[in-house]
JSON list of C-alpha atoms in Angstrom, two decimals:
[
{"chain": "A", "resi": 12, "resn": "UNK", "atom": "CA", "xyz": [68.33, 64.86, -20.61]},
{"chain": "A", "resi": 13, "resn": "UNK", "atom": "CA", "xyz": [69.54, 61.28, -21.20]},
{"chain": "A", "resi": 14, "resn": "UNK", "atom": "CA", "xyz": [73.41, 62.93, -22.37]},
{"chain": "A", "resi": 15, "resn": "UNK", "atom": "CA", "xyz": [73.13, 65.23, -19.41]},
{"chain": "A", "resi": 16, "resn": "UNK", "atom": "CA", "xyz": [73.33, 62.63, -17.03]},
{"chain": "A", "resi": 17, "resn": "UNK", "atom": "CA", "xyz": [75.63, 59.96, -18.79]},
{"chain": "A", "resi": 18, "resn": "UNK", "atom": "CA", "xyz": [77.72, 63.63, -19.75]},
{"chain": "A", "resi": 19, "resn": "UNK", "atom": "CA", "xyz": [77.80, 64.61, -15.90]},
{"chain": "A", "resi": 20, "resn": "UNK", "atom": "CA", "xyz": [78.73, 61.15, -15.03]},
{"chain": "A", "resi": 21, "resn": "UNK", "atom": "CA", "xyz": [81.60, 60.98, -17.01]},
{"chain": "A", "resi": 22, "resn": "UNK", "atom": "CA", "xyz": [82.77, 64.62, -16.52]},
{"chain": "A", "resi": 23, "resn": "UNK", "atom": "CA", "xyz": [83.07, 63.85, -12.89]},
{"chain": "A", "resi": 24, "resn": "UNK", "atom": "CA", "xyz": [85.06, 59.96, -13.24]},
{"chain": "A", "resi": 25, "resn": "UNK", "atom": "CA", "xyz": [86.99, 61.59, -15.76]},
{"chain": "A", "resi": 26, "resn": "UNK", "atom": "CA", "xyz": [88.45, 64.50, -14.33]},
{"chain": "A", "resi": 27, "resn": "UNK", "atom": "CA", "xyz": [88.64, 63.09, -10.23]},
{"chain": "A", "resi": 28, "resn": "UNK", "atom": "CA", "xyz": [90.37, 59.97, -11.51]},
{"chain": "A", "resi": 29, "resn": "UNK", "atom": "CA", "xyz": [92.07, 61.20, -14.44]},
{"chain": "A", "resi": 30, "resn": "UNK", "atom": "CA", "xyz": [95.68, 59.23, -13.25]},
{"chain": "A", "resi": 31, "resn": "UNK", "atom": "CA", "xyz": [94.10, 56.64, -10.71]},
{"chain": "A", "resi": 32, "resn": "UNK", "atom": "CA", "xyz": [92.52, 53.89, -12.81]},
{"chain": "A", "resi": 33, "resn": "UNK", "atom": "CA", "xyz": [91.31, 51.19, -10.08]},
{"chain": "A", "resi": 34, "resn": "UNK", "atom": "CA", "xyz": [89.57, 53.87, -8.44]},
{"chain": "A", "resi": 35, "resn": "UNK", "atom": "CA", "xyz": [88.03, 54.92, -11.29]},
{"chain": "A", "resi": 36, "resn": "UNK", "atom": "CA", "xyz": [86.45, 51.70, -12.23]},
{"chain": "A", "resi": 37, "resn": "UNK", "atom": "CA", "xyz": [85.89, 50.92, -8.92]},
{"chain": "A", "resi": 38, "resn": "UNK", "atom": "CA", "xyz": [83.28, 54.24, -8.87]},
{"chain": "A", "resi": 39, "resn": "UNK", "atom": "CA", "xyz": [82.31, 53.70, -12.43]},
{"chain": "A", "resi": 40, "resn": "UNK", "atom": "CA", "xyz": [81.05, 49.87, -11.30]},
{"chain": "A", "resi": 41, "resn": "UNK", "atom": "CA", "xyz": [79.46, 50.91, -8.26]},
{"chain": "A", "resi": 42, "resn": "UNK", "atom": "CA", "xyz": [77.37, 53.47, -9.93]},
{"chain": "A", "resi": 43, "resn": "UNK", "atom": "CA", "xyz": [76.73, 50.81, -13.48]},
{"chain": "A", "resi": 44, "resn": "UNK", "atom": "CA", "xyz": [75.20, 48.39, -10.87]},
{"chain": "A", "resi": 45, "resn": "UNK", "atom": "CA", "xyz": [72.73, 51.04, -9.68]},
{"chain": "A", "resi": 46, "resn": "UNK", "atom": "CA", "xyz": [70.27, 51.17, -12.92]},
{"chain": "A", "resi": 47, "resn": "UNK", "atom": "CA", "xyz": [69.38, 47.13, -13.02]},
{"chain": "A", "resi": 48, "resn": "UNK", "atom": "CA", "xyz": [68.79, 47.62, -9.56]},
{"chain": "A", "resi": 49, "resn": "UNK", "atom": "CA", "xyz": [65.97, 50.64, -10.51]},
{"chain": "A", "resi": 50, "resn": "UNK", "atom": "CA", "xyz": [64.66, 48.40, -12.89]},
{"chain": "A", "resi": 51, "resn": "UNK", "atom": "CA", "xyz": [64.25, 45.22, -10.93]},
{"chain": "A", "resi": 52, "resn": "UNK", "atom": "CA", "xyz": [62.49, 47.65, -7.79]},
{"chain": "A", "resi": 53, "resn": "UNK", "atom": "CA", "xyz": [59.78, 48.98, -10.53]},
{"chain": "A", "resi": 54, "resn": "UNK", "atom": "CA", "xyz": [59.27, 45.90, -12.08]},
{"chain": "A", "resi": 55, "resn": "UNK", "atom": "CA", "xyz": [58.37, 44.32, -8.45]},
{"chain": "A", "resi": 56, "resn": "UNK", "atom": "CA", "xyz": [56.26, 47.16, -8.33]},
{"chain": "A", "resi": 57, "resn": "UNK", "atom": "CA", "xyz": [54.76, 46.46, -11.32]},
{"chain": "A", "resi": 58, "resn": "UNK", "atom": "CA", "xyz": [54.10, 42.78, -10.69]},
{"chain": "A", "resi": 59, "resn": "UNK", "atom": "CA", "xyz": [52.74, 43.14, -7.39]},
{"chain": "A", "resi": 60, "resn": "UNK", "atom": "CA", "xyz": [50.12, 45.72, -8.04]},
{"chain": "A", "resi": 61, "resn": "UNK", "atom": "CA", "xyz": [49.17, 43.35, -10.92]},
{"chain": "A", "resi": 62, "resn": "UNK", "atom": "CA", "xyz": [49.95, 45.69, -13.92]},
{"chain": "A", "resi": 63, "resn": "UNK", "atom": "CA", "xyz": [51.92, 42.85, -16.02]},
{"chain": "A", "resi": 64, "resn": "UNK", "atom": "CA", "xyz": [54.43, 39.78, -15.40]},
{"chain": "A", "resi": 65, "resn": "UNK", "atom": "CA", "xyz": [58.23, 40.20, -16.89]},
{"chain": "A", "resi": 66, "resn": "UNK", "atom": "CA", "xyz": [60.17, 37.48, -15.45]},
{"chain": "A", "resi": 67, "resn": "UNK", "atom": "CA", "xyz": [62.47, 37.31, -18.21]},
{"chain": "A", "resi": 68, "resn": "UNK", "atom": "CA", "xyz": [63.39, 40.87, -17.75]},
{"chain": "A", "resi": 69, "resn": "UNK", "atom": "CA", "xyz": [64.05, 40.34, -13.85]},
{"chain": "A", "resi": 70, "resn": "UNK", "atom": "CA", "xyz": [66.17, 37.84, -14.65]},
{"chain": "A", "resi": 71, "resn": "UNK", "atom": "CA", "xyz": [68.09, 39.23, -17.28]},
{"chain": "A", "resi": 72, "resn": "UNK", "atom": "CA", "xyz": [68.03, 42.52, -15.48]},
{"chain": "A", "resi": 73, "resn": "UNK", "atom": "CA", "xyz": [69.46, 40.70, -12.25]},
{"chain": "A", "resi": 74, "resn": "UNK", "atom": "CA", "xyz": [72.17, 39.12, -14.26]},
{"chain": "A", "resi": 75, "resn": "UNK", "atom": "CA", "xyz": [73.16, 42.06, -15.13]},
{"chain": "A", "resi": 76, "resn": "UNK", "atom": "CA", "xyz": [73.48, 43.40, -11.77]},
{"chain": "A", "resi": 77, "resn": "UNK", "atom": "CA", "xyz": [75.39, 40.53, -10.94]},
{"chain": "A", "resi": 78, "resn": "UNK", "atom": "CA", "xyz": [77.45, 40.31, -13.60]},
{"chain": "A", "resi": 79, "resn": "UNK", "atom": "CA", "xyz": [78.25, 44.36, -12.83]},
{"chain": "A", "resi": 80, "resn": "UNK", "atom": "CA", "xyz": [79.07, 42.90, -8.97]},
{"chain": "A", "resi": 81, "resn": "UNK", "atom": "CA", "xyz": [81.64, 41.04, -9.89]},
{"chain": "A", "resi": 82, "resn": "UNK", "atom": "CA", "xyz": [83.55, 44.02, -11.58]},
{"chain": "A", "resi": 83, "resn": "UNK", "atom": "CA", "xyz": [83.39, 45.68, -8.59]},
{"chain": "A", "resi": 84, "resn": "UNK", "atom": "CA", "xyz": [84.28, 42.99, -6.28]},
{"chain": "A", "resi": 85, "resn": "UNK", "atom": "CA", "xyz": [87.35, 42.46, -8.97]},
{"chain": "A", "resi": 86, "resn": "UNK", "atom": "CA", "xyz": [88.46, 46.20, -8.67]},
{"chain": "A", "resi": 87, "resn": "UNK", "atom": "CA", "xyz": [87.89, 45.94, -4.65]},
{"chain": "A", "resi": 88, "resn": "UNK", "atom": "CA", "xyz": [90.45, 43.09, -5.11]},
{"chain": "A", "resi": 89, "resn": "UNK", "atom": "CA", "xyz": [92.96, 45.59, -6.44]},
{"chain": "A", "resi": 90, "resn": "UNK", "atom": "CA", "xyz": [92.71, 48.42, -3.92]},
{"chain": "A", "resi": 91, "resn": "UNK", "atom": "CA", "xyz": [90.18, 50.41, -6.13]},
{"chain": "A", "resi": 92, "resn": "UNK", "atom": "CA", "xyz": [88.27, 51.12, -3.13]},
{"chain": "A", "resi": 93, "resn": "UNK", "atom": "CA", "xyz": [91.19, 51.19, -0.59]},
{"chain": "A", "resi": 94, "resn": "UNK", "atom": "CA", "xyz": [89.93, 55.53, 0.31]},
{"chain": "A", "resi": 95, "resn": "UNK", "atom": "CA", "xyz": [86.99, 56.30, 2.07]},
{"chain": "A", "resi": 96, "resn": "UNK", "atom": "CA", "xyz": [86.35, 59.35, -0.14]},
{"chain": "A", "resi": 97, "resn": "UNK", "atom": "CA", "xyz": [86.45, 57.49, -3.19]},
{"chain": "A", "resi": 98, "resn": "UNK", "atom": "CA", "xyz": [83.73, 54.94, -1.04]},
{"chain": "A", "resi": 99, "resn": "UNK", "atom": "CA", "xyz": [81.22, 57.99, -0.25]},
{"chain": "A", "resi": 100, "resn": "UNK", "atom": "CA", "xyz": [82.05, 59.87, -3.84]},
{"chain": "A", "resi": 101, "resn": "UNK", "atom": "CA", "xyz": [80.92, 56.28, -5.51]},
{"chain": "A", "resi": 102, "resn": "UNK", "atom": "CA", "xyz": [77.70, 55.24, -3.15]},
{"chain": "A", "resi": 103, "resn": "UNK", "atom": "CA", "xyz": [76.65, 58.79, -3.16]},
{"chain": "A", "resi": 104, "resn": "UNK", "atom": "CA", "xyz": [76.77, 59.41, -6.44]},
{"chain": "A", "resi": 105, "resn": "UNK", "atom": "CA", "xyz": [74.86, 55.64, -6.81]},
{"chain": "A", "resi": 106, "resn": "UNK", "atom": "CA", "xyz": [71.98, 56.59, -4.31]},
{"chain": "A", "resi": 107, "resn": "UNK", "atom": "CA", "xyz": [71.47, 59.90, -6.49]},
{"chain": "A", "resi": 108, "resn": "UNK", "atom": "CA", "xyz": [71.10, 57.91, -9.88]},
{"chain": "A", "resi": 109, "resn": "UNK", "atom": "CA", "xyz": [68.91, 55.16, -8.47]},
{"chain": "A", "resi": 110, "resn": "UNK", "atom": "CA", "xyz": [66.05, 57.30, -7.77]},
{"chain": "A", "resi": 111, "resn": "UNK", "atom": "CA", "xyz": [66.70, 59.21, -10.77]},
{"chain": "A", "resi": 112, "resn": "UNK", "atom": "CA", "xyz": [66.80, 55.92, -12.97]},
{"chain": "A", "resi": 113, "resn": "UNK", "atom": "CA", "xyz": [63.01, 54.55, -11.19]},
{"chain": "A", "resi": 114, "resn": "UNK", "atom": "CA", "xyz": [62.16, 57.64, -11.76]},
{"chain": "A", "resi": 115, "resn": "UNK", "atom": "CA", "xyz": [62.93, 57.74, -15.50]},
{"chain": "A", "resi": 116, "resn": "UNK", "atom": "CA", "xyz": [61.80, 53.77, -15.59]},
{"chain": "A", "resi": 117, "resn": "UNK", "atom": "CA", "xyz": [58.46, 55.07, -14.64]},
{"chain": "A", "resi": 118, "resn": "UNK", "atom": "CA", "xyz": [57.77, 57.85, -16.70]},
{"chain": "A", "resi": 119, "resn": "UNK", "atom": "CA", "xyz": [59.74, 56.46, -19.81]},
{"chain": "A", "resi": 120, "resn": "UNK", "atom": "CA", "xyz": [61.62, 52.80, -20.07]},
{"chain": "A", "resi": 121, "resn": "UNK", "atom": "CA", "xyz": [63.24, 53.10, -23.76]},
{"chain": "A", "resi": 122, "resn": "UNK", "atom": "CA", "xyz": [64.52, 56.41, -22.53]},
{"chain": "A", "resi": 123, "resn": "UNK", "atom": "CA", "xyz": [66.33, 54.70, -18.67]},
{"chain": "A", "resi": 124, "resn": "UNK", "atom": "CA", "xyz": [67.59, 51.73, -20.69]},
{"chain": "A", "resi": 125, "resn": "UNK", "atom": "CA", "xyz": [69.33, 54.03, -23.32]},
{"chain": "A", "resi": 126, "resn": "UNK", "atom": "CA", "xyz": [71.12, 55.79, -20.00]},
{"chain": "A", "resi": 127, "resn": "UNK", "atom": "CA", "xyz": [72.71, 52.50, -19.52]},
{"chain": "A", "resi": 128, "resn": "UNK", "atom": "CA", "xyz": [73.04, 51.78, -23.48]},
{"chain": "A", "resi": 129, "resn": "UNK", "atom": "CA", "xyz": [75.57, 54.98, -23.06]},
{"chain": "A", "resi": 130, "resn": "UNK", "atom": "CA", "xyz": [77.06, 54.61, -20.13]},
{"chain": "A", "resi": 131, "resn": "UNK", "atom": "CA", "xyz": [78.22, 51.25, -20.64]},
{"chain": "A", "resi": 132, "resn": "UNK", "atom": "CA", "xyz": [79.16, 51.56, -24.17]},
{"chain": "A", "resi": 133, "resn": "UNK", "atom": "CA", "xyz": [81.08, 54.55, -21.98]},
{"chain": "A", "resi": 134, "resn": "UNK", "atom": "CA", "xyz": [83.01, 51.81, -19.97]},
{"chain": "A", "resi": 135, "resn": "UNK", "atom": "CA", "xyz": [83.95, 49.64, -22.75]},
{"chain": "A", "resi": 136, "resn": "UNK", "atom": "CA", "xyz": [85.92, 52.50, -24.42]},
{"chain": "A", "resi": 137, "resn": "UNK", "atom": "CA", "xyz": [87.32, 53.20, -21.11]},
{"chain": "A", "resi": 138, "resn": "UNK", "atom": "CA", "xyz": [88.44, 49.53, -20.30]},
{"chain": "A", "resi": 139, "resn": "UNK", "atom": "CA", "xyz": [89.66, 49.73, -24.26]},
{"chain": "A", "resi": 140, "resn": "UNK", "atom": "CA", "xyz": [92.25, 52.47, -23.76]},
{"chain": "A", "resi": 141, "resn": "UNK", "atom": "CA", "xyz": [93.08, 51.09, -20.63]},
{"chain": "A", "resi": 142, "resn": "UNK", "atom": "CA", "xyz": [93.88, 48.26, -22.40]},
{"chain": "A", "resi": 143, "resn": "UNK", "atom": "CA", "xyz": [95.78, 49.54, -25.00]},
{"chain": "A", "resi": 144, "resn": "UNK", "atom": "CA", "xyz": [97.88, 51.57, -22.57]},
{"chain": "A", "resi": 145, "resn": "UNK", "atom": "CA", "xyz": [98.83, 49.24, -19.90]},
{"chain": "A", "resi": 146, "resn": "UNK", "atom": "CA", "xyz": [98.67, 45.88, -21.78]},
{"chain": "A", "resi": 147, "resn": "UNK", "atom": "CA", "xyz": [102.54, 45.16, -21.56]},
{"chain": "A", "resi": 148, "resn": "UNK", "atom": "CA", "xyz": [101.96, 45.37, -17.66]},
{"chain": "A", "resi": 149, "resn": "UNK", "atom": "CA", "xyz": [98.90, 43.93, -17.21]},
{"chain": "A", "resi": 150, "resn": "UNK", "atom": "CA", "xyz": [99.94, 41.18, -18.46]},
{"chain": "A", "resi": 151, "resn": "UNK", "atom": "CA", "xyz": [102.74, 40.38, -16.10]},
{"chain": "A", "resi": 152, "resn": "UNK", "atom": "CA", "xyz": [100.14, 40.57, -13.31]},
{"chain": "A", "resi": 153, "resn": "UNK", "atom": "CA", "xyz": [98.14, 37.41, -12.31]},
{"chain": "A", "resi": 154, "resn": "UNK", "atom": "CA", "xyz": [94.43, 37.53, -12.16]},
{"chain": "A", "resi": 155, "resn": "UNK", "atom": "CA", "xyz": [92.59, 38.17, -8.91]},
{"chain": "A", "resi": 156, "resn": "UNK", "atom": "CA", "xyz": [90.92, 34.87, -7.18]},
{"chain": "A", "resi": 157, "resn": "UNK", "atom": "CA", "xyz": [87.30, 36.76, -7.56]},
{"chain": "A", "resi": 158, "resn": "UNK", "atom": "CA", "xyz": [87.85, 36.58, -11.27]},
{"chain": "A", "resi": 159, "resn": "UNK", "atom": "CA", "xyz": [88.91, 33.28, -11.69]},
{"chain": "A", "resi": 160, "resn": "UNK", "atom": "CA", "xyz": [86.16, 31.86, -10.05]},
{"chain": "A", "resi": 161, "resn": "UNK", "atom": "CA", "xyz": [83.55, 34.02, -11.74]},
{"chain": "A", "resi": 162, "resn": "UNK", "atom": "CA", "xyz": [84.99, 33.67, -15.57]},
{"chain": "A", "resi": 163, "resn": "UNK", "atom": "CA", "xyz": [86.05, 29.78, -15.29]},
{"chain": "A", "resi": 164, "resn": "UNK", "atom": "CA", "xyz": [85.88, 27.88, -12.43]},
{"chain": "A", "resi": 165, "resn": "UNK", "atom": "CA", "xyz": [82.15, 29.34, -11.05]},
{"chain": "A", "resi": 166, "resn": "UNK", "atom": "CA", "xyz": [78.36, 28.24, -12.05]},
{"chain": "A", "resi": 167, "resn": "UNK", "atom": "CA", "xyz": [78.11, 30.23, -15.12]},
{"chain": "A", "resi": 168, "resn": "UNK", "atom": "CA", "xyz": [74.58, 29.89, -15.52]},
{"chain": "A", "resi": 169, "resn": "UNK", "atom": "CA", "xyz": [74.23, 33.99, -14.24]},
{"chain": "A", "resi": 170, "resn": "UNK", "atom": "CA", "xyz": [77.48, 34.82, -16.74]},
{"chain": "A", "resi": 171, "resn": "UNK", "atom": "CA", "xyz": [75.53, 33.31, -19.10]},
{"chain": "A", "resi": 172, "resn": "UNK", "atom": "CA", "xyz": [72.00, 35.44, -18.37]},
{"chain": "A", "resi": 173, "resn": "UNK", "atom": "CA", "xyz": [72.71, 38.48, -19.42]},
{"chain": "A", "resi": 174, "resn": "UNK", "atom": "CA", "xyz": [73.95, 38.04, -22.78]},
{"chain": "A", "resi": 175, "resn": "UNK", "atom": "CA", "xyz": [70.61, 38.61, -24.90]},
{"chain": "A", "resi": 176, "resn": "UNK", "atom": "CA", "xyz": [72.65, 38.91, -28.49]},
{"chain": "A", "resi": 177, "resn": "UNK", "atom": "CA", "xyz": [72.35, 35.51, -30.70]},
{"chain": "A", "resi": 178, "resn": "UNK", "atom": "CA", "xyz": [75.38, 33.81, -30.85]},
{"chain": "A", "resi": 179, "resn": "UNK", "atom": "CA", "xyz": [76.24, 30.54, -32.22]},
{"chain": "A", "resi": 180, "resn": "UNK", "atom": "CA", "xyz": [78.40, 29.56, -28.53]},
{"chain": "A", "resi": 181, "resn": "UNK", "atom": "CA", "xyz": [78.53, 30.87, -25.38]},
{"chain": "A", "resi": 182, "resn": "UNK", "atom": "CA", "xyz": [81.52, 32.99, -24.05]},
{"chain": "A", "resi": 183, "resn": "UNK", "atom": "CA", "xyz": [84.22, 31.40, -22.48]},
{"chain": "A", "resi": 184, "resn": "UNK", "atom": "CA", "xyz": [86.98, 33.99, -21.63]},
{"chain": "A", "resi": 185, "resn": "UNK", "atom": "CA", "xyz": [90.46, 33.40, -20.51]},
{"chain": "A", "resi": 186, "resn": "UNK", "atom": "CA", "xyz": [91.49, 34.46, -17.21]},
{"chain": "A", "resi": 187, "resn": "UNK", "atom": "CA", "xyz": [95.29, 33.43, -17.04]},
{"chain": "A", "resi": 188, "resn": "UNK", "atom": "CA", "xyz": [96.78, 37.03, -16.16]},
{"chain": "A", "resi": 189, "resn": "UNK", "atom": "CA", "xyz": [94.97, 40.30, -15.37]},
{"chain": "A", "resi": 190, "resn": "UNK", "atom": "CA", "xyz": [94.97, 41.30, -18.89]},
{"chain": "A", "resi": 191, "resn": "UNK", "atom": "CA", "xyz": [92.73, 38.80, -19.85]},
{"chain": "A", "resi": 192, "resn": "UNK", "atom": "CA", "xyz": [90.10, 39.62, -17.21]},
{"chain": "A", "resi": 193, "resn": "UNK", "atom": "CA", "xyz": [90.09, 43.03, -18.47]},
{"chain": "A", "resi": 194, "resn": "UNK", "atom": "CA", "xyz": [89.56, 41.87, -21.85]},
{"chain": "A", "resi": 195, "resn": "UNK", "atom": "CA", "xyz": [86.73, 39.94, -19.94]},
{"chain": "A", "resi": 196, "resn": "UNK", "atom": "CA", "xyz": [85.34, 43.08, -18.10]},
{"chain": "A", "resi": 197, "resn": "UNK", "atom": "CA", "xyz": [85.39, 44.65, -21.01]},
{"chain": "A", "resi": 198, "resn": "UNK", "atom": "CA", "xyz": [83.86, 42.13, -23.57]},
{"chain": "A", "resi": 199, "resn": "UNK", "atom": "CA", "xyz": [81.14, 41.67, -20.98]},
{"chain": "A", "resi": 200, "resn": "UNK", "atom": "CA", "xyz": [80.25, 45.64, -21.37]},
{"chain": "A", "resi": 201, "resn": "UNK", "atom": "CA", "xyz": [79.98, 45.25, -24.85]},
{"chain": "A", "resi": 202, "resn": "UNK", "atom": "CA", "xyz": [77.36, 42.57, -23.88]},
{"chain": "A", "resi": 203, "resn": "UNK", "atom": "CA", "xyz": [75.61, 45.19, -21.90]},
{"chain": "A", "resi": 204, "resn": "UNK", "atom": "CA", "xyz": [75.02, 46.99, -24.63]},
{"chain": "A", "resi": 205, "resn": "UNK", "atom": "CA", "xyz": [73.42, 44.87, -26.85]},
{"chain": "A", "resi": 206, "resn": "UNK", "atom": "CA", "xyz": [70.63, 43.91, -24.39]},
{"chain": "A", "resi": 207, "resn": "UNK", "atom": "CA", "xyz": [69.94, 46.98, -23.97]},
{"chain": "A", "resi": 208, "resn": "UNK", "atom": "CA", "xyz": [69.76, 47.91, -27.19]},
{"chain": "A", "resi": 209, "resn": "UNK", "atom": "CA", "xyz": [67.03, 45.20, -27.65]},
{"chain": "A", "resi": 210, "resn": "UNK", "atom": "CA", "xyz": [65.61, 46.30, -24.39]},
{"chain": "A", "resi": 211, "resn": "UNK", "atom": "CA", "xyz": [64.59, 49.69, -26.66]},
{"chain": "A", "resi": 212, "resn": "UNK", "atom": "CA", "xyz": [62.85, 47.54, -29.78]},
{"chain": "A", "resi": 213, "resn": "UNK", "atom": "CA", "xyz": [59.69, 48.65, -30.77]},
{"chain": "A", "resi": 214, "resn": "UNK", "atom": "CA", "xyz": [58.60, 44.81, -30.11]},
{"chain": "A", "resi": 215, "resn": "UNK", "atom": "CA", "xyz": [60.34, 44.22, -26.85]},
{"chain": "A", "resi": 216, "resn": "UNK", "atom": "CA", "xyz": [57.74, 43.93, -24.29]},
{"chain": "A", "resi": 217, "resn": "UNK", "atom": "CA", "xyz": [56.50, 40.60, -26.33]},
{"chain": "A", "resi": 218, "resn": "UNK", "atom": "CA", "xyz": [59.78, 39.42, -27.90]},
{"chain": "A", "resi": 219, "resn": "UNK", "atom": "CA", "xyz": [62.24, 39.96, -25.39]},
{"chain": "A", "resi": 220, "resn": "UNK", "atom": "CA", "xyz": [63.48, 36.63, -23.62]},
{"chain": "A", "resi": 221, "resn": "UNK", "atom": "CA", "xyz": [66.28, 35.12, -21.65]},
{"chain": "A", "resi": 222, "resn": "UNK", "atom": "CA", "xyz": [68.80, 33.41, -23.02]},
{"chain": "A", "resi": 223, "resn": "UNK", "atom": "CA", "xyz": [67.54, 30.34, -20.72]},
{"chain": "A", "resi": 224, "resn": "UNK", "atom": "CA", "xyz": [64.00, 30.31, -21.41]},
{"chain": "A", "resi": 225, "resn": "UNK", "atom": "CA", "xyz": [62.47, 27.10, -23.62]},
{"chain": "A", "resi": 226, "resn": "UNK", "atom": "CA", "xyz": [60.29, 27.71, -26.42]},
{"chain": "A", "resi": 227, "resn": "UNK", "atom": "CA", "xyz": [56.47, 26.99, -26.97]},
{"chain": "A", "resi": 228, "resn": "UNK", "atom": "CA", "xyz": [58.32, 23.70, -29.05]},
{"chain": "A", "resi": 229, "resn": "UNK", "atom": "CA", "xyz": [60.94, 23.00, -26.34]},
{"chain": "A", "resi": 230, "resn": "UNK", "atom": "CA", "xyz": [58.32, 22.72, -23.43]},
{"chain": "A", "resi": 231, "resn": "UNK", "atom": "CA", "xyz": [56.18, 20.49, -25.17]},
{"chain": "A", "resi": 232, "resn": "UNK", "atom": "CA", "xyz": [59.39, 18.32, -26.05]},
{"chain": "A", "resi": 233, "resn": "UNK", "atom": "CA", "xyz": [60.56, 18.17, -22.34]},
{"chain": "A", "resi": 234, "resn": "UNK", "atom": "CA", "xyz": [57.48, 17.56, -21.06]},
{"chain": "A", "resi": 235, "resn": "UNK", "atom": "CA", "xyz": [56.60, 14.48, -23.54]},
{"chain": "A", "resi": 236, "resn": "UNK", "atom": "CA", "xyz": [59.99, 12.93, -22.77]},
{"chain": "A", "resi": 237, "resn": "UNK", "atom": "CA", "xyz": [58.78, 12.65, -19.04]},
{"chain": "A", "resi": 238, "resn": "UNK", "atom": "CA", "xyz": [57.88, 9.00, -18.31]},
{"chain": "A", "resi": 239, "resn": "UNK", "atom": "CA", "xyz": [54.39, 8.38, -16.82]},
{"chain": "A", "resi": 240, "resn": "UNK", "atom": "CA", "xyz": [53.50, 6.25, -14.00]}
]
């Protein structure tokens, strides 16, 4: 069922937008934002009919949603949603998979957080061939404002957030032409993938954390360096 939907979703990107890129990604983005929004609505759900707590995984699921905003707010930048067909094709298409995804959340979450696994590991090869085919142009072409303040010049606390995988720095990327921020969109799908990846561990619902939270050891250290009164 999982392939069926990523396979329908990228049956119908790939052959409507087969020769219009922006468009393309603008659609793909639209619809990439919808899942973190299906999992933040049933963990609220959750939380306030007092099942269980996760606020590491509403944060890190937010960030992700946020993170997937600012892809579409960079291909809005560059006409990708300049049609009003391509509009109601993409926010359509988004209001069918939400449901479908709290649906799926509910019933099964290893099996709605490998839907996104796929479909993002889906939009990093796309951003990769798109890449590899228009690099020479892209980089003649200067990056939009949008990205610039998001990559580099923004509070990257959120940019940081959704990047579960351990990594001895944080990302930095370069945004001096529009190549680079495609490199950037890209990398950052690639990031997707990973958390949700460890989203699916066996041991997830204990071990999963954000990248921001303070260990048992850290608390205790920040909270003894506090002078008393």
């Amino acid at each position: 069922m999982i392939k069926l939907l990523v396979g329908i979703l990228v049956f119908v990107i790939n052959t409507v937008y087969r020769d219009r890129p922006y468009p393309r990604f603008y659609v793909l983005e639209t619809v990439a934002r919808v899942p973190y929004f299906s999992y933040l609505s049933v963990l609220h759900l959750y939380e306030t009919l007092g099942f269980w707590r996760k606020a590491d995984w509403l944060k890190v699921h937010f960030a992700e949603s946020w993170n997937e905003l600012h892809h579409l707010l960079i291909m809005e930048s560059l006409g990708g949603s300049a049609f009003w067909g391509d509009r109601i094709l993409a926010k359509t298409t988004a209001l069918i998979y939400y449901w479908i995804i709290v649906i799926l959340y509910i019933i099964s979450p290893k099996s709605a957080y490998h839907f996104m696994e796929l479909v993002e590991g889906h939009a990093y090869s796309s951003y990769q061939k798109f890449l590899t085919e228009q690099a020479a142009e892209l980089k003649l072409q200067p990056a939009p404002a949008i990205a610039i303040s998001y990559y580099r010049d923004g509070d990257l606390y959120m940019f940081d957030e959704f990047q579960t995988a351990p990594s001895s720095e944080k990302r930095r990327p370069q945004v001096d032409n529009l190549y680079d921020v495609f490199v950037a969109i890209r990398d950052d799908e690639m990031e997707h993938v990973k958390t949700m990846v460890a989203c699916q561990e066996t041991n997830a619902q204990i071990s999963f954390k954000s990248p921001h939270t303070l260990a048992n050891s850290e608390i205790t250290d920040s909270f003894a360096n506090i002078p008393s009164d």
